[in-house]
PDB file of C-alpha atoms in Angstrom:
ATOM      1  CA  MET L   1       0.000   0.000   0.000  1.00  0.00           C
ATOM      2  CA  GLN L   2       2.918   2.384   0.799  1.00  0.00           C
ATOM      3  CA  ASP L   3       4.431   1.629  -2.614  1.00  0.00           C
ATOM      4  CA  GLU L   4       1.126   2.477  -4.277  1.00  0.00           C
ATOM      5  CA  PHE L   5       0.891   5.794  -2.391  1.00  0.00           C
ATOM      6  CA  SER L   6       4.479   6.766  -3.231  1.00  0.00           C
ATOM      7  CA  THR L   7       3.764   6.293  -6.948  1.00  0.00           C
ATOM      8  CA  ILE L   8       0.890   8.776  -6.833  1.00  0.00           C
ATOM      9  CA  PHE L   9       2.057  11.385  -4.266  1.00  0.00           C
ATOM     10  CA  PRO L  10       3.758  13.800  -4.743  1.00  0.00           C
ATOM     11  CA  LEU L  11       1.584  14.388  -7.773  1.00  0.00           C
ATOM     12  CA  GLN L  12       2.760  13.761 -11.311  1.00  0.00           C
ATOM     13  CA  ARG L  13       4.675  16.630 -12.943  1.00  0.00           C
ATOM     14  CA  GLY L  14       3.423  18.018 -16.218  1.00  0.00           C
ATOM     15  CA  ARG L  15      -0.198  17.364 -15.188  1.00  0.00           C
ATOM     16  CA  VAL L  16      -3.082  19.187 -13.477  1.00  0.00           C
ATOM     17  CA  HIS L  17      -4.870  17.614 -10.506  1.00  0.00           C
ATOM     18  CA  ASP L  18      -7.867  18.504  -8.297  1.00  0.00           C
ATOM     19  CA  ALA L  19      -8.500  18.509  -4.549  1.00  0.00           C
ATOM     20  CA  SER L  20     -11.636  19.253  -2.559  1.00  0.00           C
ATOM     21  CA  GLY L  21     -12.911  18.761   0.961  1.00  0.00           C
ATOM     22  CA  PRO L  22     -12.080  20.328   4.339  1.00  0.00           C
ATOM     23  CA  GLY L  23      -8.445  19.158   4.085  1.00  0.00           C
ATOM     24  CA  ALA L  24      -7.792  20.428   0.542  1.00  0.00           C
ATOM     25  CA  THR L  25      -5.729  23.442   1.667  1.00  0.00           C
ATOM     26  CA  PHE L  26      -3.617  21.137   3.862  1.00  0.00           C
ATOM     27  CA  PHE L  27      -3.158  18.874   0.812  1.00  0.00           C
ATOM     28  CA  ALA L  28      -1.955  21.862  -1.241  1.00  0.00           C
ATOM     29  CA  ALA L  29       0.408  22.994   1.539  1.00  0.00           C
ATOM     30  CA  ALA L  30       1.923  19.505   1.885  1.00  0.00           C
ATOM     31  CA  LEU L  31       2.321  19.235  -1.885  1.00  0.00           C
ATOM     32  CA  SER L  32       3.967  22.678  -1.911  1.00  0.00           C
ATOM     33  CA  GLY L  33       6.477  21.517   0.685  1.00  0.00           C
ATOM     34  CA  MET L  34       7.331  18.365  -1.220  1.00  0.00           C
ATOM     35  CA  THR L  35       7.469  19.953  -4.678  1.00  0.00           C
ATOM     36  CA  ARG L  36      10.452  22.161  -3.843  1.00  0.00           C
ATOM     37  CA  GLY L  37      10.832  25.453  -5.622  1.00  0.00           C
ATOM     38  CA  THR L  38       8.521  28.381  -6.116  1.00  0.00           C
ATOM     39  CA  VAL L  39       4.757  28.014  -5.649  1.00  0.00           C
ATOM     40  CA  LEU L  40       2.291  30.285  -7.425  1.00  0.00           C
ATOM     41  CA  TRP L  41      -0.986  30.391  -5.425  1.00  0.00           C
ATOM     42  CA  ILE L  42      -3.868  32.085  -7.263  1.00  0.00           C
ATOM     43  CA  LYS L  43      -7.261  32.957  -5.863  1.00  0.00           C
ATOM     44  CA  PRO L  44     -10.074  35.338  -6.768  1.00  0.00           C
ATOM     45  CA  ALA L  45      -9.874  38.652  -4.913  1.00  0.00           C
ATOM     46  CA  TRP L  46     -13.390  38.235  -3.536  1.00  0.00           C
ATOM     47  CA  PHE L  47     -12.491  35.007  -1.642  1.00  0.00           C
ATOM     48  CA  PHE L  48     -12.504  36.086   2.004  1.00  0.00           C
ATOM     49  CA  GLU L  49      -9.911  33.649   3.333  1.00  0.00           C
ATOM     50  CA  GLU L  50      -6.341  34.875   3.064  1.00  0.00           C
ATOM     51  CA  ILE L  51      -3.240  32.751   2.626  1.00  0.00           C
ATOM     52  CA  ASN L  52      -0.704  33.514   5.356  1.00  0.00           C
ATOM     53  CA  PRO L  53       2.758  32.567   4.018  1.00  0.00           C
ATOM     54  CA  VAL L  54       4.245  32.547   7.530  1.00  0.00           C
ATOM     55  CA  ALA L  55       1.625  30.032   8.683  1.00  0.00           C
ATOM     56  CA  LEU L  56       2.764  27.777   5.833  1.00  0.00           C
ATOM     57  CA  SER L  57       6.362  27.770   7.112  1.00  0.00           C
ATOM     58  CA  ALA L  58       5.806  24.294   8.604  1.00  0.00           C
ATOM     59  CA  PHE L  59       5.551  23.114   5.004  1.00  0.00           C
ATOM     60  CA  PHE L  60       7.995  25.313   3.050  1.00  0.00           C
ATOM     61  CA  ASP L  61       9.967  28.551   3.151  1.00  0.00           C
ATOM     62  CA  PRO L  62       7.410  31.404   2.930  1.00  0.00           C
ATOM     63  CA  ARG L  63       9.776  33.252   0.580  1.00  0.00           C
ATOM     64  CA  ASP L  64       9.031  30.541  -2.009  1.00  0.00           C
ATOM     65  CA  ILE L  65       5.373  31.498  -2.507  1.00  0.00           C
ATOM     66  CA  ILE L  66       3.932  34.041  -4.905  1.00  0.00           C
ATOM     67  CA  LEU L  67       0.372  35.044  -4.051  1.00  0.00           C
ATOM     68  CA  ALA L  68      -1.848  36.319  -6.858  1.00  0.00           C
ATOM     69  CA  ARG L  69      -5.365  37.726  -6.625  1.00  0.00           C
ATOM     70  CA  THR L  70      -7.621  37.724  -9.686  1.00  0.00           C
ATOM     71  CA  ALA L  71     -10.891  39.391 -10.642  1.00  0.00           C
ATOM     72  CA  ASP L  72     -12.752  36.203 -11.588  1.00  0.00           C
ATOM     73  CA  GLN L  73     -12.364  32.551 -12.559  1.00  0.00           C
ATOM     74  CA  THR L  74     -11.463  33.390 -16.182  1.00  0.00           C
ATOM     75  CA  GLU L  75      -8.543  35.482 -14.941  1.00  0.00           C
ATOM     76  CA  THR L  76      -7.579  32.772 -12.429  1.00  0.00           C
ATOM     77  CA  LEU L  77      -7.400  30.152 -15.189  1.00  0.00           C
ATOM     78  CA  ALA L  78      -5.431  32.494 -17.494  1.00  0.00           C
ATOM     79  CA  ALA L  79      -2.885  33.262 -14.745  1.00  0.00           C
ATOM     80  CA  ALA L  80      -2.601  29.557 -13.906  1.00  0.00           C
ATOM     81  CA  GLU L  81      -2.044  28.678 -17.553  1.00  0.00           C
ATOM     82  CA  GLU L  82       0.745  31.253 -17.861  1.00  0.00           C
ATOM     83  CA  GLY L  83       2.366  30.086 -14.620  1.00  0.00           C
ATOM     84  CA  LEU L  84       2.251  26.432 -15.660  1.00  0.00           C
ATOM     85  CA  ARG L  85       3.603  27.123 -19.150  1.00  0.00           C
ATOM     86  CA  SER L  86       6.465  29.319 -17.900  1.00  0.00           C
ATOM     87  CA  GLY L  87       8.308  26.496 -16.155  1.00  0.00           C
ATOM     88  CA  ALA L  88       9.455  29.104 -13.603  1.00  0.00           C
ATOM     89  CA  VAL L  89       7.384  27.586 -10.775  1.00  0.00           C
ATOM     90  CA  GLY L  90       7.206  24.003  -9.561  1.00  0.00           C
ATOM     91  CA  LEU L  91       3.556  24.175  -8.517  1.00  0.00           C
ATOM     92  CA  VAL L  92       0.572  26.325  -9.430  1.00  0.00           C
ATOM     93  CA  VAL L  93      -2.332  26.205  -6.966  1.00  0.00           C
ATOM     94  CA  MET L  94      -5.544  27.771  -8.234  1.00  0.00           C
ATOM     95  CA  GLU L  95      -8.646  28.230  -6.122  1.00  0.00           C
ATOM     96  CA  VAL L  96     -11.891  28.082  -8.095  1.00  0.00           C
ATOM     97  CA  ASP L  97     -15.544  28.139  -7.121  1.00  0.00           C
ATOM     98  CA  LYS L  98     -17.120  26.746 -10.316  1.00  0.00           C
ATOM     99  CA  PRO L  99     -16.341  23.680 -12.445  1.00  0.00           C
ATOM    100  CA  VAL L 100     -13.488  24.039 -14.919  1.00  0.00           C
ATOM    101  CA  GLU L 101     -14.937  23.141 -18.311  1.00  0.00           C
ATOM    102  CA  LEU L 102     -13.207  20.673 -20.621  1.00  0.00           C
ATOM    103  CA  THR L 103     -11.576  23.178 -23.028  1.00  0.00           C
ATOM    104  CA  PRO L 104      -9.944  25.382 -20.337  1.00  0.00           C
ATOM    105  CA  GLY L 105      -9.027  22.193 -18.458  1.00  0.00           C
ATOM    106  CA  ARG L 106      -7.227  20.823 -21.497  1.00  0.00           C
ATOM    107  CA  ARG L 107      -5.442  24.149 -21.974  1.00  0.00           C
ATOM    108  CA  LEU L 108      -4.175  23.869 -18.387  1.00  0.00           C
ATOM    109  CA  GLN L 109      -2.989  20.293 -19.048  1.00  0.00           C
ATOM    110  CA  LEU L 110      -1.091  21.385 -22.168  1.00  0.00           C
ATOM    111  CA  ALA L 111       0.486  24.285 -20.263  1.00  0.00           C
ATOM    112  CA  ALA L 112       1.567  21.959 -17.423  1.00  0.00           C
ATOM    113  CA  GLU L 113       3.099  19.530 -19.924  1.00  0.00           C
ATOM    114  CA  SER L 114       4.950  22.361 -21.651  1.00  0.00           C
ATOM    115  CA  GLY L 115       6.358  23.848 -18.423  1.00  0.00           C
ATOM    116  CA  ARG L 116       6.845  20.508 -16.601  1.00  0.00           C
ATOM    117  CA  SER L 117       4.995  22.024 -13.642  1.00  0.00           C
ATOM    118  CA  ILE L 118       2.302  20.597 -11.392  1.00  0.00           C
ATOM    119  CA  GLY L 119      -1.129  22.219 -11.407  1.00  0.00           C
ATOM    120  CA  LEU L 120      -3.574  21.813  -8.525  1.00  0.00           C
ATOM    121  CA  SER L 121      -7.079  23.254  -8.486  1.00  0.00           C
ATOM    122  CA  LEU L 122      -8.823  23.569  -5.138  1.00  0.00           C
ATOM    123  CA  HIS L 123     -12.565  23.597  -5.573  1.00  0.00           C
ATOM    124  CA  PRO L 124     -15.855  22.967  -3.788  1.00  0.00           C
ATOM    125  CA  GLU L 125     -17.006  19.368  -3.858  1.00  0.00           C
ATOM    126  CA  GLY L 126     -18.533  18.544  -7.241  1.00  0.00           C
ATOM    127  CA  ALA L 127     -16.944  21.503  -9.048  1.00  0.00           C
ATOM    128  CA  GLY L 128     -13.702  20.027 -10.379  1.00  0.00           C
ATOM    129  CA  ASN L 129     -11.669  20.243 -13.560  1.00  0.00           C
ATOM    130  CA  GLN L 130     -13.063  17.816 -16.151  1.00  0.00           C
ATOM    131  CA  ALA L 131      -9.573  17.267 -17.603  1.00  0.00           C
ATOM    132  CA  ALA L 132      -7.813  16.621 -14.259  1.00  0.00           C
ATOM    133  CA  THR L 133      -5.469  13.640 -14.139  1.00  0.00           C
ATOM    134  CA  THR L 134      -6.414  12.863 -10.525  1.00  0.00           C
ATOM    135  CA  ARG L 135      -9.114  14.145  -8.183  1.00  0.00           C
ATOM    136  CA  TRP L 136      -8.692  13.939  -4.398  1.00  0.00           C
ATOM    137  CA  PHE L 137     -11.096  14.328  -1.484  1.00  0.00           C
ATOM    138  CA  CYS L 138      -9.216  15.382   1.645  1.00  0.00           C
ATOM    139  CA  LYS L 139     -10.376  15.579   5.235  1.00  0.00           C
ATOM    140  CA  PRO L 140      -8.749  15.812   8.658  1.00  0.00           C
ATOM    141  CA  LEU L 141      -8.969  12.862  11.038  1.00  0.00           C
ATOM    142  CA  PHE L 142      -9.442  13.509  14.738  1.00  0.00           C
ATOM    143  CA  SER L 143      -6.385  12.885  16.888  1.00  0.00           C
ATOM    144  CA  ALA L 144      -5.675  14.581  20.203  1.00  0.00           C
ATOM    145  CA  SER L 145      -1.954  13.985  19.702  1.00  0.00           C
ATOM    146  CA  ASP L 146      -1.512  14.763  15.975  1.00  0.00           C
ATOM    147  CA  SER L 147      -3.181  17.732  14.296  1.00  0.00           C
ATOM    148  CA  THR L 148      -1.730  16.733  10.911  1.00  0.00           C
ATOM    149  CA  LEU L 149      -3.551  13.390  10.619  1.00  0.00           C
ATOM    150  CA  GLN L 150      -5.572  13.362   7.382  1.00  0.00           C
ATOM    151  CA  GLU L 151      -7.476  10.988   5.143  1.00  0.00           C
ATOM    152  CA  TRP L 152      -6.797  11.480   1.446  1.00  0.00           C
ATOM    153  CA  SER L 153      -9.008   9.630  -1.030  1.00  0.00           C
ATOM    154  CA  ILE L 154      -8.297   9.555  -4.724  1.00  0.00           C
ATOM    155  CA  ILE L 155     -11.751   9.590  -6.324  1.00  0.00           C
ATOM    156  CA  LYS L 156     -10.707   9.996  -9.976  1.00  0.00           C
ATOM    157  CA  ASN L 157      -7.552   8.567 -11.462  1.00  0.00           C
ATOM    158  CA  LYS L 158      -6.839   8.485 -15.202  1.00  0.00           C
ATOM    159  CA  THR L 159      -3.706   6.392 -14.679  1.00  0.00           C
ATOM    160  CA  GLY L 160      -4.714   3.841 -12.032  1.00  0.00           C
ATOM    161  CA  THR L 161      -7.186   2.853  -9.380  1.00  0.00           C
ATOM    162  CA  ASN L 162      -8.908   4.822  -6.655  1.00  0.00           C
ATOM    163  CA  ASN L 163      -7.930   4.368  -3.011  1.00  0.00           C
ATOM    164  CA  SER L 164      -7.780   6.060   0.405  1.00  0.00           C
ATOM    165  CA  TRP L 165      -4.857   6.609   2.757  1.00  0.00           C
ATOM    166  CA  ALA L 166      -4.423   7.950   6.266  1.00  0.00           C
ATOM    167  CA  VAL L 167      -1.431  10.291   6.214  1.00  0.00           C
ATOM    168  CA  ARG L 168       0.424  12.682   8.484  1.00  0.00           C
ATOM    169  CA  TRP L 169       2.840  15.524   7.869  1.00  0.00           C
ATOM    170  CA  ASP L 170       6.397  15.220   9.204  1.00  0.00           C
ATOM    171  CA  GLU L 171       7.531  18.829   9.667  1.00  0.00           C
ATOM    172  CA  THR L 172      11.177  17.893  10.262  1.00  0.00           C
ATOM    173  CA  ALA L 173      11.490  15.830   7.079  1.00  0.00           C
ATOM    174  CA  ARG L 174       8.943  17.988   5.224  1.00  0.00           C
ATOM    175  CA  ARG L 175       7.248  14.867   3.928  1.00  0.00           C
ATOM    176  CA  ILE L 176       3.899  13.131   4.023  1.00  0.00           C
ATOM    177  CA  HIS L 177       3.952   9.697   5.630  1.00  0.00           C
ATOM    178  CA  MET L 178       1.296   7.078   5.237  1.00  0.00           C
ATOM    179  CA  VAL L 179      -0.150   5.893   8.559  1.00  0.00           C
ATOM    180  CA  SER L 180      -1.014   2.256   9.157  1.00  0.00           C
ATOM    181  CA  LYS L 181      -4.635   1.409   9.921  1.00  0.00           C
ATOM    182  CA  THR L 182      -3.572   0.326  13.433  1.00  0.00           C
ATOM    183  CA  ALA L 183      -1.883   3.676  14.102  1.00  0.00           C
ATOM    184  CA  GLU L 184      -4.876   5.505  12.620  1.00  0.00           C
ATOM    185  CA  ARG L 185      -7.278   3.692  14.983  1.00  0.00           C
ATOM    186  CA  ALA L 186      -4.998   4.324  17.987  1.00  0.00           C
ATOM    187  CA  ALA L 187      -4.705   8.025  17.154  1.00  0.00           C
ATOM    188  CA  SER L 188      -8.459   8.388  16.802  1.00  0.00           C
ATOM    189  CA  GLN L 189      -8.901   6.884  20.282  1.00  0.00           C
ATOM    190  CA  ASP L 190      -6.477   9.253  22.010  1.00  0.00           C
ATOM    191  CA  PRO L 191      -7.888  10.412  25.326  1.00  0.00           C
ATOM    192  CA  PRO L 192      -8.766  14.111  25.440  1.00  0.00           C
ATOM    193  CA  GLY L 193      -5.820  16.364  26.414  1.00  0.00           C
TER     194      GLY L 193
END
């Protein structure tokens, strides 16, 4: 199972992927830390939540993030396409609130291939990119002793099968580690603090 996870995460370069769910931002932060290099994070200006680069320092150096605000989803997709095509960034994270139609999704895939970058769209459940290589649903798992425990489920996979993994972030190694089912059950039964 670990071998299977390590073949799919970190995500494939030169492709665009999707993530949704309450742990999607954590997924993007972990991917940013493992991708190495500059991260371009794009979101519409009217999204209320801000990205705090210093808060992401557990995952990567905050100097390695470029934050961009756009007027609407069309501008978000255009900026993402340019970032992916440039090859100057290792990862482009784009936050969207509506589905990405097939034609713009294919344009993003072609741009990612050209720039050898990874694209990740964060979206509400059911509003993904039709051309995404993989689609993930991410959620935190309760653990009194580990706030990084997550369940990541791959719910669309053009290159393999779907599966779910319990994972945790190792801040020292700056890596995601798969958690065994036994450890997952023990962590979820931690007595309150």
